[in-house]
PDB file of C-alpha atoms in Angstrom:
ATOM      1  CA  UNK A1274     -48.977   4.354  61.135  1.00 51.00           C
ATOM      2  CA  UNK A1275     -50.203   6.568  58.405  1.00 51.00           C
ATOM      3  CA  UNK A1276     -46.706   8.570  58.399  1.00 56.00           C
ATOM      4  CA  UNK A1277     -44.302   5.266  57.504  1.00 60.00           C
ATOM      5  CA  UNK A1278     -46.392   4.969  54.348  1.00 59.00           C
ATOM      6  CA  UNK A1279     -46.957   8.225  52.408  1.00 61.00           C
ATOM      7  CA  UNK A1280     -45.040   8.274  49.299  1.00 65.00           C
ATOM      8  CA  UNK A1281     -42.532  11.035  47.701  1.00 67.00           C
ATOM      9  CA  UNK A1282     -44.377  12.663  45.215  1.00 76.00           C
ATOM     10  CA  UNK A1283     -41.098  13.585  44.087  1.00 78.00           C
ATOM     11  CA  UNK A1284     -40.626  11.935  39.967  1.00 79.00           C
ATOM     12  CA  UNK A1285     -37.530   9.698  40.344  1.00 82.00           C
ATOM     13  CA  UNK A1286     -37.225   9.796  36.526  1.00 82.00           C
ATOM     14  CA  UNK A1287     -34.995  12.674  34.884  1.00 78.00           C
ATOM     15  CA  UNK A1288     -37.405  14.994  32.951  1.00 78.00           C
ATOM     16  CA  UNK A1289     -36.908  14.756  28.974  1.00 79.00           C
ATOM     17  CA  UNK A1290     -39.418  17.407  27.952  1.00 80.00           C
ATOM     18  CA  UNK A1291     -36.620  20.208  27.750  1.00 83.00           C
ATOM     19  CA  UNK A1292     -34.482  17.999  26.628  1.00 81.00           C
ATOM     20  CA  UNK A1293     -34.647  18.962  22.946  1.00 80.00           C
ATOM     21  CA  UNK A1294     -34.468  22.951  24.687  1.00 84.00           C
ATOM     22  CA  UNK A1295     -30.785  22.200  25.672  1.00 85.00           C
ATOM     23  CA  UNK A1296     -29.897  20.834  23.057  1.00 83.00           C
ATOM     24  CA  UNK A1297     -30.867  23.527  20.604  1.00 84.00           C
ATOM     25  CA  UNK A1298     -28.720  26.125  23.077  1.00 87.00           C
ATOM     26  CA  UNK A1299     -25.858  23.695  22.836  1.00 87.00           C
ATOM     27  CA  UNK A1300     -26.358  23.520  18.814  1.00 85.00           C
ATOM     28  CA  UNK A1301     -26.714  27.256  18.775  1.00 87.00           C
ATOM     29  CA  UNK A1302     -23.304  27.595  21.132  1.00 86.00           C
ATOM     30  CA  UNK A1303     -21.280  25.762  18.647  1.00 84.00           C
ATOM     31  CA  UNK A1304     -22.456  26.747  15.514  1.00 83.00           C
ATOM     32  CA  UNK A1305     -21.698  30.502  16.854  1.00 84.00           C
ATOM     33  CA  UNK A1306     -17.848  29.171  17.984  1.00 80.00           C
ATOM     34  CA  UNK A1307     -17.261  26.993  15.346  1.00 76.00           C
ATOM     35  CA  UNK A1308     -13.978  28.271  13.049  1.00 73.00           C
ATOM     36  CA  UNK A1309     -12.689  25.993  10.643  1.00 71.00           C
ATOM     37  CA  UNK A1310      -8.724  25.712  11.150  1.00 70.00           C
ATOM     38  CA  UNK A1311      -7.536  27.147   7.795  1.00 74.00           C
ATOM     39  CA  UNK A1312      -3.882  25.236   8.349  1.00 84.00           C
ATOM     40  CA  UNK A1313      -3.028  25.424   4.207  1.00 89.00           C
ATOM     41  CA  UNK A1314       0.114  26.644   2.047  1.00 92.00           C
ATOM     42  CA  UNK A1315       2.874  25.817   0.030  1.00 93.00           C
ATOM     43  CA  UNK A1316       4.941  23.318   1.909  1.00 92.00           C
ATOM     44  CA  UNK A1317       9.088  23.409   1.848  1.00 92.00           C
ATOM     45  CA  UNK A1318      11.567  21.844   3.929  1.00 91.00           C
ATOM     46  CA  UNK A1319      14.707  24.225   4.629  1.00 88.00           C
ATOM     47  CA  UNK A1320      18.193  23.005   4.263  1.00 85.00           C
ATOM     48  CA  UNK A1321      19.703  22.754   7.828  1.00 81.00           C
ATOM     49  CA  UNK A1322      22.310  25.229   9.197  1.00 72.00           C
ATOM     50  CA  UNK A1323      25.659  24.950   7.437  1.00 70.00           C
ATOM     51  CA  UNK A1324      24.157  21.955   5.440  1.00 68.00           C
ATOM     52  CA  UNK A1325      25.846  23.122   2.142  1.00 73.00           C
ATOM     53  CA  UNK A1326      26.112  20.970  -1.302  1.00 75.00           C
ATOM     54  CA  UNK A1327      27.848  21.911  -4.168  1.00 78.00           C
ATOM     55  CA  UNK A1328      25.752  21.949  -7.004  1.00 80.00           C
ATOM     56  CA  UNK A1329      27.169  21.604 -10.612  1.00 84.00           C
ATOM     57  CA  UNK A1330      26.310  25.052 -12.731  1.00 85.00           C
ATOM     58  CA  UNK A1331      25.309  22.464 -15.554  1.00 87.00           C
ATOM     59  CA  UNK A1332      22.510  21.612 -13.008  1.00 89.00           C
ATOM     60  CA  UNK A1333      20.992  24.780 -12.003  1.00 91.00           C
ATOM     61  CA  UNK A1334      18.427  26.961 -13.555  1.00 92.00           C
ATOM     62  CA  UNK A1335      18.699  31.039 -11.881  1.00 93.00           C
ATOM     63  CA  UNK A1336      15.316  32.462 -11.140  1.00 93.00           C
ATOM     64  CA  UNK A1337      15.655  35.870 -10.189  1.00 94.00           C
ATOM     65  CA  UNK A1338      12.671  37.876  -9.048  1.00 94.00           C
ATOM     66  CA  UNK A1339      12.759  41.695  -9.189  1.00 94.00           C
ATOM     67  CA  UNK A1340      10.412  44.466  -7.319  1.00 93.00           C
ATOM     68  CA  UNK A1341       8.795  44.999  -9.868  1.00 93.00           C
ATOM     69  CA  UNK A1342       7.357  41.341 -10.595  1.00 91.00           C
ATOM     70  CA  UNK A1343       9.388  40.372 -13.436  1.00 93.00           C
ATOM     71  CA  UNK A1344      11.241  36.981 -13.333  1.00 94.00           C
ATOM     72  CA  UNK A1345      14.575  36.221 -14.785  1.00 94.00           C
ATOM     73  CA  UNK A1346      15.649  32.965 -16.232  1.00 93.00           C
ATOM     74  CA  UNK A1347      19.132  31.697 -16.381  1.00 91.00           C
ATOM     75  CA  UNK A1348      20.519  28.639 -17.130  1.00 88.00           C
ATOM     76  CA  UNK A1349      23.694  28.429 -14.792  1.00 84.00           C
ATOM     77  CA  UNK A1350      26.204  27.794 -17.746  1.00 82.00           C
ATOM     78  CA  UNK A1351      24.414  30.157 -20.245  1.00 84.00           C
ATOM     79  CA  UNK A1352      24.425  34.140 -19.949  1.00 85.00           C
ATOM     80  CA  UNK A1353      20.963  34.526 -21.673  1.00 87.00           C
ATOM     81  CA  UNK A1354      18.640  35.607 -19.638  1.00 89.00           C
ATOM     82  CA  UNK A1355      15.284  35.979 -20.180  1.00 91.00           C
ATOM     83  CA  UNK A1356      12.423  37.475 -18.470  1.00 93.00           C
ATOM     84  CA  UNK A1357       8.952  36.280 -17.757  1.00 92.00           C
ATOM     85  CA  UNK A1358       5.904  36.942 -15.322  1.00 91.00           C
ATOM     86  CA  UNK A1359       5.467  35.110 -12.408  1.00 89.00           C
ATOM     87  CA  UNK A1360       3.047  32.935 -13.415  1.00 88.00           C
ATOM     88  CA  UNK A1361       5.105  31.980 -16.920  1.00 90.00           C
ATOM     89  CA  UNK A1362       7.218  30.018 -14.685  1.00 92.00           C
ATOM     90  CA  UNK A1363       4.953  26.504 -14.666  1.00 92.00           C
ATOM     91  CA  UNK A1364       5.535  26.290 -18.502  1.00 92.00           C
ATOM     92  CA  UNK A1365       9.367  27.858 -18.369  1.00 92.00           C
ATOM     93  CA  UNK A1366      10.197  24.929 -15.359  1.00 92.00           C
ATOM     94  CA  UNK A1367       8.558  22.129 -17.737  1.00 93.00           C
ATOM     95  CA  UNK A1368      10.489  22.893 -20.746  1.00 92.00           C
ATOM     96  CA  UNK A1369      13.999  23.089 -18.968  1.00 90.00           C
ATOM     97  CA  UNK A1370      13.273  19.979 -17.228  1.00 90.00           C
ATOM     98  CA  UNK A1371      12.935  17.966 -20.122  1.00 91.00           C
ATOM     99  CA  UNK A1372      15.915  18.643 -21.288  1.00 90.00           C
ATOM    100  CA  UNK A1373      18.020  18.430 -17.804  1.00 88.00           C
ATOM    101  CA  UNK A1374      16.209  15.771 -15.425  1.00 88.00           C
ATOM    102  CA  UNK A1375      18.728  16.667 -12.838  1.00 88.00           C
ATOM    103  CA  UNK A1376      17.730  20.676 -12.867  1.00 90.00           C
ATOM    104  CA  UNK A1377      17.634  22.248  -9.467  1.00 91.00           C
ATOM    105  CA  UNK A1378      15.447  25.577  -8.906  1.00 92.00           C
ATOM    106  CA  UNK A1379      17.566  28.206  -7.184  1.00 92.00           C
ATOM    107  CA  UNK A1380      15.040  30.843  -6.974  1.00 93.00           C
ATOM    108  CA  UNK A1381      16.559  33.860  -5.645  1.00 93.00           C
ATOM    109  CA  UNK A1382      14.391  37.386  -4.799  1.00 94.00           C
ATOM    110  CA  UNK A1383      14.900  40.870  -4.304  1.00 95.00           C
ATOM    111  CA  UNK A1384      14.803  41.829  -0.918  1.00 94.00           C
ATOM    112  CA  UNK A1385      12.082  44.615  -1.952  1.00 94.00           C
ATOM    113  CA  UNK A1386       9.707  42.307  -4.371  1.00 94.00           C
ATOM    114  CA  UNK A1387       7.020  41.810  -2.999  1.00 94.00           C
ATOM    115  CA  UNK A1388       5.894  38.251  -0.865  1.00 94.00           C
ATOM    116  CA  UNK A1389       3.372  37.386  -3.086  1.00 94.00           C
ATOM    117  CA  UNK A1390       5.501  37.014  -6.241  1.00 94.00           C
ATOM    118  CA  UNK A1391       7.896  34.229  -4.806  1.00 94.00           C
ATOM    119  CA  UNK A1392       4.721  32.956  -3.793  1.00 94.00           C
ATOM    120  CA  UNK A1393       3.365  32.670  -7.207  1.00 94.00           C
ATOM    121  CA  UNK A1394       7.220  31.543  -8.983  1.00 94.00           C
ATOM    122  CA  UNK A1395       7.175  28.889  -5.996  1.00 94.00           C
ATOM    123  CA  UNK A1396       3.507  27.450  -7.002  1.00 93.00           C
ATOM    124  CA  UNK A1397       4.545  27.619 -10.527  1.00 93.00           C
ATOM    125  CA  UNK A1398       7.430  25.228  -9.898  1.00 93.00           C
ATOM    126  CA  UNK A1399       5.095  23.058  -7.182  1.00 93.00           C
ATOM    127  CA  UNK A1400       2.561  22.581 -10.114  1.00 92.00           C
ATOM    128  CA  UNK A1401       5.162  21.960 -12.198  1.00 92.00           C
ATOM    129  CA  UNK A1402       6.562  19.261  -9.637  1.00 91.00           C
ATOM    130  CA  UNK A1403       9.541  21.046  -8.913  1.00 89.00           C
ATOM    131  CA  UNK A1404      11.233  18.663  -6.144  1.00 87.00           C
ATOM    132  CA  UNK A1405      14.556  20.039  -5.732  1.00 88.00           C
ATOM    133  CA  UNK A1406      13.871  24.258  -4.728  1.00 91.00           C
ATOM    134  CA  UNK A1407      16.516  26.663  -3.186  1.00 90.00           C
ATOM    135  CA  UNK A1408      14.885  29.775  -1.930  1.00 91.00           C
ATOM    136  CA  UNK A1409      17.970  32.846  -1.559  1.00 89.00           C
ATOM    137  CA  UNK A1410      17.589  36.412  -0.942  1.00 88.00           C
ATOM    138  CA  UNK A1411      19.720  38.162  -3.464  1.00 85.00           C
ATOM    139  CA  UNK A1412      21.202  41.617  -3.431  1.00 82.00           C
ATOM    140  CA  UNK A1413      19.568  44.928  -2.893  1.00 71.00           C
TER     141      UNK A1413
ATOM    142  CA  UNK B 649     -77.273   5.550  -3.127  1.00 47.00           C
ATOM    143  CA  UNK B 650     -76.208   7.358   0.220  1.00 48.00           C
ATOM    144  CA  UNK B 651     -73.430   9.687  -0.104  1.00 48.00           C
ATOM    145  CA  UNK B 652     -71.347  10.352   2.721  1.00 51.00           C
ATOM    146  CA  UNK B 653     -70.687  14.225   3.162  1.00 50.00           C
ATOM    147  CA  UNK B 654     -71.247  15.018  -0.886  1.00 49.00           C
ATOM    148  CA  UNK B 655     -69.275  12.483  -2.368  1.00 51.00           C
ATOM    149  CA  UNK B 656     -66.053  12.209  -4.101  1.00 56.00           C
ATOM    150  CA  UNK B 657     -65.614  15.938  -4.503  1.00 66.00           C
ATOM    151  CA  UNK B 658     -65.011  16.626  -0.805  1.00 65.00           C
ATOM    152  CA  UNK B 659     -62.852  13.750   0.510  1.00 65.00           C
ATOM    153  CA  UNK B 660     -60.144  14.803   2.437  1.00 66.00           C
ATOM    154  CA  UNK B 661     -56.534  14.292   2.299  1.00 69.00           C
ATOM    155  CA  UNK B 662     -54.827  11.582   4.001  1.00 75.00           C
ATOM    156  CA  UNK B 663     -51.191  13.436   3.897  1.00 78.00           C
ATOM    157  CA  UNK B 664     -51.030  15.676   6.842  1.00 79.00           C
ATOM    158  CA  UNK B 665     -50.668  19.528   5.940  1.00 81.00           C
ATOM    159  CA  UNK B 666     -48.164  19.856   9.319  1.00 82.00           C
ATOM    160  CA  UNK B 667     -44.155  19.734   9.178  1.00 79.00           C
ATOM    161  CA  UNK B 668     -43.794  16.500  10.964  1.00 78.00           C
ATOM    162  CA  UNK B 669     -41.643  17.481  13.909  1.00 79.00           C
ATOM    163  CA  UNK B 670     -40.930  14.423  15.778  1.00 80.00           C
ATOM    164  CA  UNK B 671     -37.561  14.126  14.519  1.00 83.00           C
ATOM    165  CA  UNK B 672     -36.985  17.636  15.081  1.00 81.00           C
ATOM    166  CA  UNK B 673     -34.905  17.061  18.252  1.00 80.00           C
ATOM    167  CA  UNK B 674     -32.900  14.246  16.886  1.00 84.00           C
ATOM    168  CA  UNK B 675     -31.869  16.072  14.050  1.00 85.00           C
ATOM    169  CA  UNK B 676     -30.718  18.942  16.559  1.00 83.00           C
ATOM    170  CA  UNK B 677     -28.743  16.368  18.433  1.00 84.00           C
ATOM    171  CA  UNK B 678     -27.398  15.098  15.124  1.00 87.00           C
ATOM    172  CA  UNK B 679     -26.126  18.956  14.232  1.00 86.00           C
ATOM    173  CA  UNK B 680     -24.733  19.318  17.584  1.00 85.00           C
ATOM    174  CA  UNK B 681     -22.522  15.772  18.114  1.00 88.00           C
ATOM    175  CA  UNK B 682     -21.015  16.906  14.329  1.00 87.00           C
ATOM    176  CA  UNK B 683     -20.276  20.595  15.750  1.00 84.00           C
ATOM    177  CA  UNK B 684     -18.883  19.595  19.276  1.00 83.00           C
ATOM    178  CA  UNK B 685     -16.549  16.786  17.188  1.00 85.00           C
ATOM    179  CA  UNK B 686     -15.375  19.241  14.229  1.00 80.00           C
ATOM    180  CA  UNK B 687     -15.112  22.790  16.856  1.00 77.00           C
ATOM    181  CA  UNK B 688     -11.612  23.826  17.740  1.00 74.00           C
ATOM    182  CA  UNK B 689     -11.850  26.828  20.463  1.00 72.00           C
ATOM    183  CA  UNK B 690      -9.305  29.689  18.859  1.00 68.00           C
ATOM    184  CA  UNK B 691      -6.282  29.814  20.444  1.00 71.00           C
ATOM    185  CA  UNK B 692      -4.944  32.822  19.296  1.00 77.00           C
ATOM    186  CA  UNK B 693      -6.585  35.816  16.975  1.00 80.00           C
ATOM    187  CA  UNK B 694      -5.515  36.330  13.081  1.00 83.00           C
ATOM    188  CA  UNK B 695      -3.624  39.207  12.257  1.00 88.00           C
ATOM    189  CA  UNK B 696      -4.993  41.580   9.757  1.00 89.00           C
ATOM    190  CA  UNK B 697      -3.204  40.467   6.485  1.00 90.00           C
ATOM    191  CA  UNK B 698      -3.537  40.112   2.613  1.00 92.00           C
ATOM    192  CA  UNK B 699      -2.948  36.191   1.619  1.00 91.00           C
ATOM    193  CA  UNK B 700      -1.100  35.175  -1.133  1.00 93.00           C
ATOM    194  CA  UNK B 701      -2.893  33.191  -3.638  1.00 91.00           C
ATOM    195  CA  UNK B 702      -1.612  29.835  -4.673  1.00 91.00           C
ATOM    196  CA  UNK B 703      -2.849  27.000  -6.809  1.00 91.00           C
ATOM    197  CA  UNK B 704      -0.831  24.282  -5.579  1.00 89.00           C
ATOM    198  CA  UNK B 705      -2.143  24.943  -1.893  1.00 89.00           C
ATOM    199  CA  UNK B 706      -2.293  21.865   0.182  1.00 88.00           C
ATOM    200  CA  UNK B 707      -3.564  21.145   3.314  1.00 88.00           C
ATOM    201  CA  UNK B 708      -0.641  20.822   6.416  1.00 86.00           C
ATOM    202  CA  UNK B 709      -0.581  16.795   7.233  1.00 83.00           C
ATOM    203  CA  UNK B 710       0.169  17.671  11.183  1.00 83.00           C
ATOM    204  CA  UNK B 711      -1.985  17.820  13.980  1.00 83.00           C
ATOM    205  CA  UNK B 712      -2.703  21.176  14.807  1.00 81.00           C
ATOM    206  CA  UNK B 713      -0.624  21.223  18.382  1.00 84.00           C
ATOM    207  CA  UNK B 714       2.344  20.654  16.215  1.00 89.00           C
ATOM    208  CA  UNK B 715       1.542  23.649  13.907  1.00 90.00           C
ATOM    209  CA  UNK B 716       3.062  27.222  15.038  1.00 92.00           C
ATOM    210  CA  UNK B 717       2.051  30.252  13.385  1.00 92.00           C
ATOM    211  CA  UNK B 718       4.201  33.379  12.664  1.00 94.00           C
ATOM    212  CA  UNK B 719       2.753  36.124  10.910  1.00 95.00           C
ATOM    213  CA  UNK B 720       4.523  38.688   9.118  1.00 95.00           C
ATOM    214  CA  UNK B 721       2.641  41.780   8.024  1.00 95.00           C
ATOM    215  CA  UNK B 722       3.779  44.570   5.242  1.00 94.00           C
ATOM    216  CA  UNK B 723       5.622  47.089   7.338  1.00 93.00           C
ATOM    217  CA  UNK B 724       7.420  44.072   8.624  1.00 92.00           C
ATOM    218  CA  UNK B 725       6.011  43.303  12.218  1.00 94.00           C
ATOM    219  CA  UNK B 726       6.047  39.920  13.466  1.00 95.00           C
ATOM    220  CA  UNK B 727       3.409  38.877  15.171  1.00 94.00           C
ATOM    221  CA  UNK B 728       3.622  35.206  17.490  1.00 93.00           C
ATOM    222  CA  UNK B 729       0.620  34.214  19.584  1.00 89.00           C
ATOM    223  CA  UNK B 730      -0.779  37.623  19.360  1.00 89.00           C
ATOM    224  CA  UNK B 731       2.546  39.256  20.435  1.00 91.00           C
ATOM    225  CA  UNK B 732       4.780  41.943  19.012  1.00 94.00           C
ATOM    226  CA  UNK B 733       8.105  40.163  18.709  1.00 93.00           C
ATOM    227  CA  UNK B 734      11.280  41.721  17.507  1.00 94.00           C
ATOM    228  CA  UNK B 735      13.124  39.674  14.523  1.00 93.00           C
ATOM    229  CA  UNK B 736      15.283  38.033  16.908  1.00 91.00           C
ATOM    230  CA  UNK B 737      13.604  36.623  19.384  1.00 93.00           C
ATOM    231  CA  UNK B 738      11.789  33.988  16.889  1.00 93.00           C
ATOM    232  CA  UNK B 739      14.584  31.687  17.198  1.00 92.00           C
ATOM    233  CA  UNK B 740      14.210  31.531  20.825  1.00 93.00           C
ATOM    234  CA  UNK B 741      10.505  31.290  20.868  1.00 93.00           C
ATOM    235  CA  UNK B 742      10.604  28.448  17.673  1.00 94.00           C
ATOM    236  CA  UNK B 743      13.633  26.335  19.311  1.00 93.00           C
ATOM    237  CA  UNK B 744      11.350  25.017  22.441  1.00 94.00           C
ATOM    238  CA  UNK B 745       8.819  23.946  20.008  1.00 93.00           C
ATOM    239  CA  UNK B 746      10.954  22.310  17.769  1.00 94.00           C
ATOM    240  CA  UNK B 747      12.513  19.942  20.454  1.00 93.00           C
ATOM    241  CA  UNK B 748       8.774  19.519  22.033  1.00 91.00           C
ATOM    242  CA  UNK B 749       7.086  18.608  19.287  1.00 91.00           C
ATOM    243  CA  UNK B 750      10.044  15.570  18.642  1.00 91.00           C
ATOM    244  CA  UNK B 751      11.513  17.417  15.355  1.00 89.00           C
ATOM    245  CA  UNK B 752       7.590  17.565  13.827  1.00 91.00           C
ATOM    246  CA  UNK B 753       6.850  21.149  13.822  1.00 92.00           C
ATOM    247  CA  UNK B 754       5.596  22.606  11.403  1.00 93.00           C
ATOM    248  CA  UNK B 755       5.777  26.290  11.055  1.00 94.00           C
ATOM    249  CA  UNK B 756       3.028  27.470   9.286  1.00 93.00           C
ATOM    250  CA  UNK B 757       4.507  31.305   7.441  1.00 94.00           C
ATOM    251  CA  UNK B 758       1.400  33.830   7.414  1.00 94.00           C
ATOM    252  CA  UNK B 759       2.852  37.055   5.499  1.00 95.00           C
ATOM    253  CA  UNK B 760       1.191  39.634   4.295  1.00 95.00           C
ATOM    254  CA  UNK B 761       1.222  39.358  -0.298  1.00 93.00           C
ATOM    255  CA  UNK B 762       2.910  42.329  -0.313  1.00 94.00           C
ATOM    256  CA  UNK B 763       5.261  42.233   2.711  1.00 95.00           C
ATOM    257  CA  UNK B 764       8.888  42.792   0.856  1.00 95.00           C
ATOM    258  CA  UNK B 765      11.234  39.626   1.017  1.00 94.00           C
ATOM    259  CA  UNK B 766      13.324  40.607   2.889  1.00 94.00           C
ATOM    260  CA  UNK B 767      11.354  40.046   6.470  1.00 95.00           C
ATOM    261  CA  UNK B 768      10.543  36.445   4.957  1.00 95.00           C
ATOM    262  CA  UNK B 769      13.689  35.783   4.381  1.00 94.00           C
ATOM    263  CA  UNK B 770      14.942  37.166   7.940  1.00 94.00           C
ATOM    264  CA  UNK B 771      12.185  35.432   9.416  1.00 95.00           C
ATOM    265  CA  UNK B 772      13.324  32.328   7.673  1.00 94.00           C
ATOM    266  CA  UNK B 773      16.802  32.269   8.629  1.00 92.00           C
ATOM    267  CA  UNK B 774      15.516  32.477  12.001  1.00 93.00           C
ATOM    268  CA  UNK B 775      13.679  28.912  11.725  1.00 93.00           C
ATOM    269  CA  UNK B 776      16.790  27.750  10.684  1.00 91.00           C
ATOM    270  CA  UNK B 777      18.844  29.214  13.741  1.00 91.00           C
ATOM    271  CA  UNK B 778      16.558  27.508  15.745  1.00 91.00           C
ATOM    272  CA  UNK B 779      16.971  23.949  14.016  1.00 90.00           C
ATOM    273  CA  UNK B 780      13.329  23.150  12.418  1.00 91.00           C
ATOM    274  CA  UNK B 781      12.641  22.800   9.050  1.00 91.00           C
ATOM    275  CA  UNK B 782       9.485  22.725   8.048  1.00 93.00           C
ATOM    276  CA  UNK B 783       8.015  25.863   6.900  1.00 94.00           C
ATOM    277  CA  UNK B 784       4.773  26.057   5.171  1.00 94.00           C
ATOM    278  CA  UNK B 785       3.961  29.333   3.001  1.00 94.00           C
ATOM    279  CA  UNK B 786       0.582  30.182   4.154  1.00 92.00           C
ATOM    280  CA  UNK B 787      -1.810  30.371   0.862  1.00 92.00           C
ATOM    281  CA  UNK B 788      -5.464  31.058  -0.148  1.00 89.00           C
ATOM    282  CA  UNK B 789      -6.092  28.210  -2.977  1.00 86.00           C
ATOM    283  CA  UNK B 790      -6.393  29.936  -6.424  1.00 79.00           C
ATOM    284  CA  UNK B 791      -9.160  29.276  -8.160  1.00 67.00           C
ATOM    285  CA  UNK B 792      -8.166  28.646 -11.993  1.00 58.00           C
ATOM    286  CA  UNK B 793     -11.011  30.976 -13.435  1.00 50.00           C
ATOM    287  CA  UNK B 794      -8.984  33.830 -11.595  1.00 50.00           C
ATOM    288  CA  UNK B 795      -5.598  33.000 -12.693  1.00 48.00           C
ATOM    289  CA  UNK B 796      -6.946  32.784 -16.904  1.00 50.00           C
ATOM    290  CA  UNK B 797      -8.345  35.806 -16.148  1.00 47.00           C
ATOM    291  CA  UNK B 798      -5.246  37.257 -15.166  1.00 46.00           C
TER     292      UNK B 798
END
């Protein structure tokens, strides 16, 4: 019987000319969506609540930052102070270290000076290798 | 001596004057496996802000689930997951992450350069209410050229 034996002229092999077709959409797709994560900063770890050490005076070097960008420098058994930009601090951190190994950061801003100056006194210090930083708010 | 269409002068090239395109597909495949691997969907949209510039910016060592972004903009509005949230709520909303993530959150600070310190430092004191300790000061890297200039 002539019926049992036609054959499907249905392909039983998945067509690969468009292929190359889908995958240019696909390419297209993700190179529209594509955003590189830009997950960078200056890391710090925070002291934990009510975690408080007391810290020789001998031991600490004052950086105060004012609104207006200027950056004080106090030894914490000296009185002189003395004032340098932001980015002065790299140079200021590596000299005071040599002489005190021990020296602790206690950086402490003006609640109106602007973010990006801490910013810059804290990268100063991290270039400088600063390990030991305490970030305060001081009084406005 | 039979010359063979004019000799020497008018032998054609053996190099084909065509942009071979055979490979054309696998190199599209190529493009695509590298985009679908390195494409992370956006989760949540940036807020409008001026980064601080840093030279010592490094890139956060924590997979991005464990990364939680606060942004703080000049007039002092915090922004978390594309909400408004007022200054004390952050504890609440940081303090779930903190114990999900196993104590590995990192909390990734995006305030505006010339947002005054004193919403940082609310903002921090708020991390710390809320028991995590990792705070990263989101940075642009400096370029050095900028900085002499300066």
């Amino acid at each position: 019987m002539a019926i049992l034996k036609k054959q499907s002229k249905v392909s039983d092999e998945i067509p690969s000319a468009s292929m190359a077709d889908i995958a240019f959409l696909l390419l297209i797709f993700f190179l529209v969506t594509t955003v590189f994560p830009k997950d960078r900063g200056l890391p710090i770890v925070l002291p934990e609540e009510q975690e408080e050490v007391e810290i020789s005076q001998r031991n600490i070097l004052h950086i105060t930052i004012n609104p207006d960008g200027t950056v004080g420098v106090r030894r914490g058994d000296s009185q002189n102070e003395s004032f340098h930009r932001p980015h002065q601090i790299q140079q200021v951190w590596r000299t005071e270290v040599a002489q005190n190994p021990n020296l602790i950061a206690g950086v402490r801003t003006h609640p109106d000076a602007a973010h990006r100056y801490m910013i810059q006194v804290l990268d100063g210090l991290q270039m400088a290798n600063a390990e030991r930083i305490s970030l305060q708010m001081g009084e406005g | 001596m039979a010359l063979k269409g004019g000799g020497g002068l008018q032998r054609k090239s053996k190099a084909s004057d065509q942009i071979p395109s055979s490979s054309l597909a696998d190199i599209a495949f190529l493009l695509l496996i590298f985009f679908m691997v390195t494409t992370v969907f956006r989760t949540e949209s940036d807020r409008p802000i001026e980064w601080p510039e840093a030279e010592a910016t490094q890139q956060i060592d924590e997979t991005r689930d464990n990364i939680m972004y606060i942004w703080i903009e000049r007039n002092g509005d915090i922004w978390i997951n594309d909400r408004l949230v007022p200054l004390d709520v952050v504890s609440e909303l940081v303090a779930p992450r903190w114990v999900e993530s196993g104590r590995r959150l990192r909390i990734s600070l995006r305030a505006d350069a010339e947002a005054p310190y004193r919403y940082v430092d609310a903002v921090q004191r708020q991390i710390q209410q809320a028991g995590a300790i990792y705070v990263v000061f989101a940075t642009d890297l400096e370029r050095r050229m900028m900085r002499e200039r300066r």
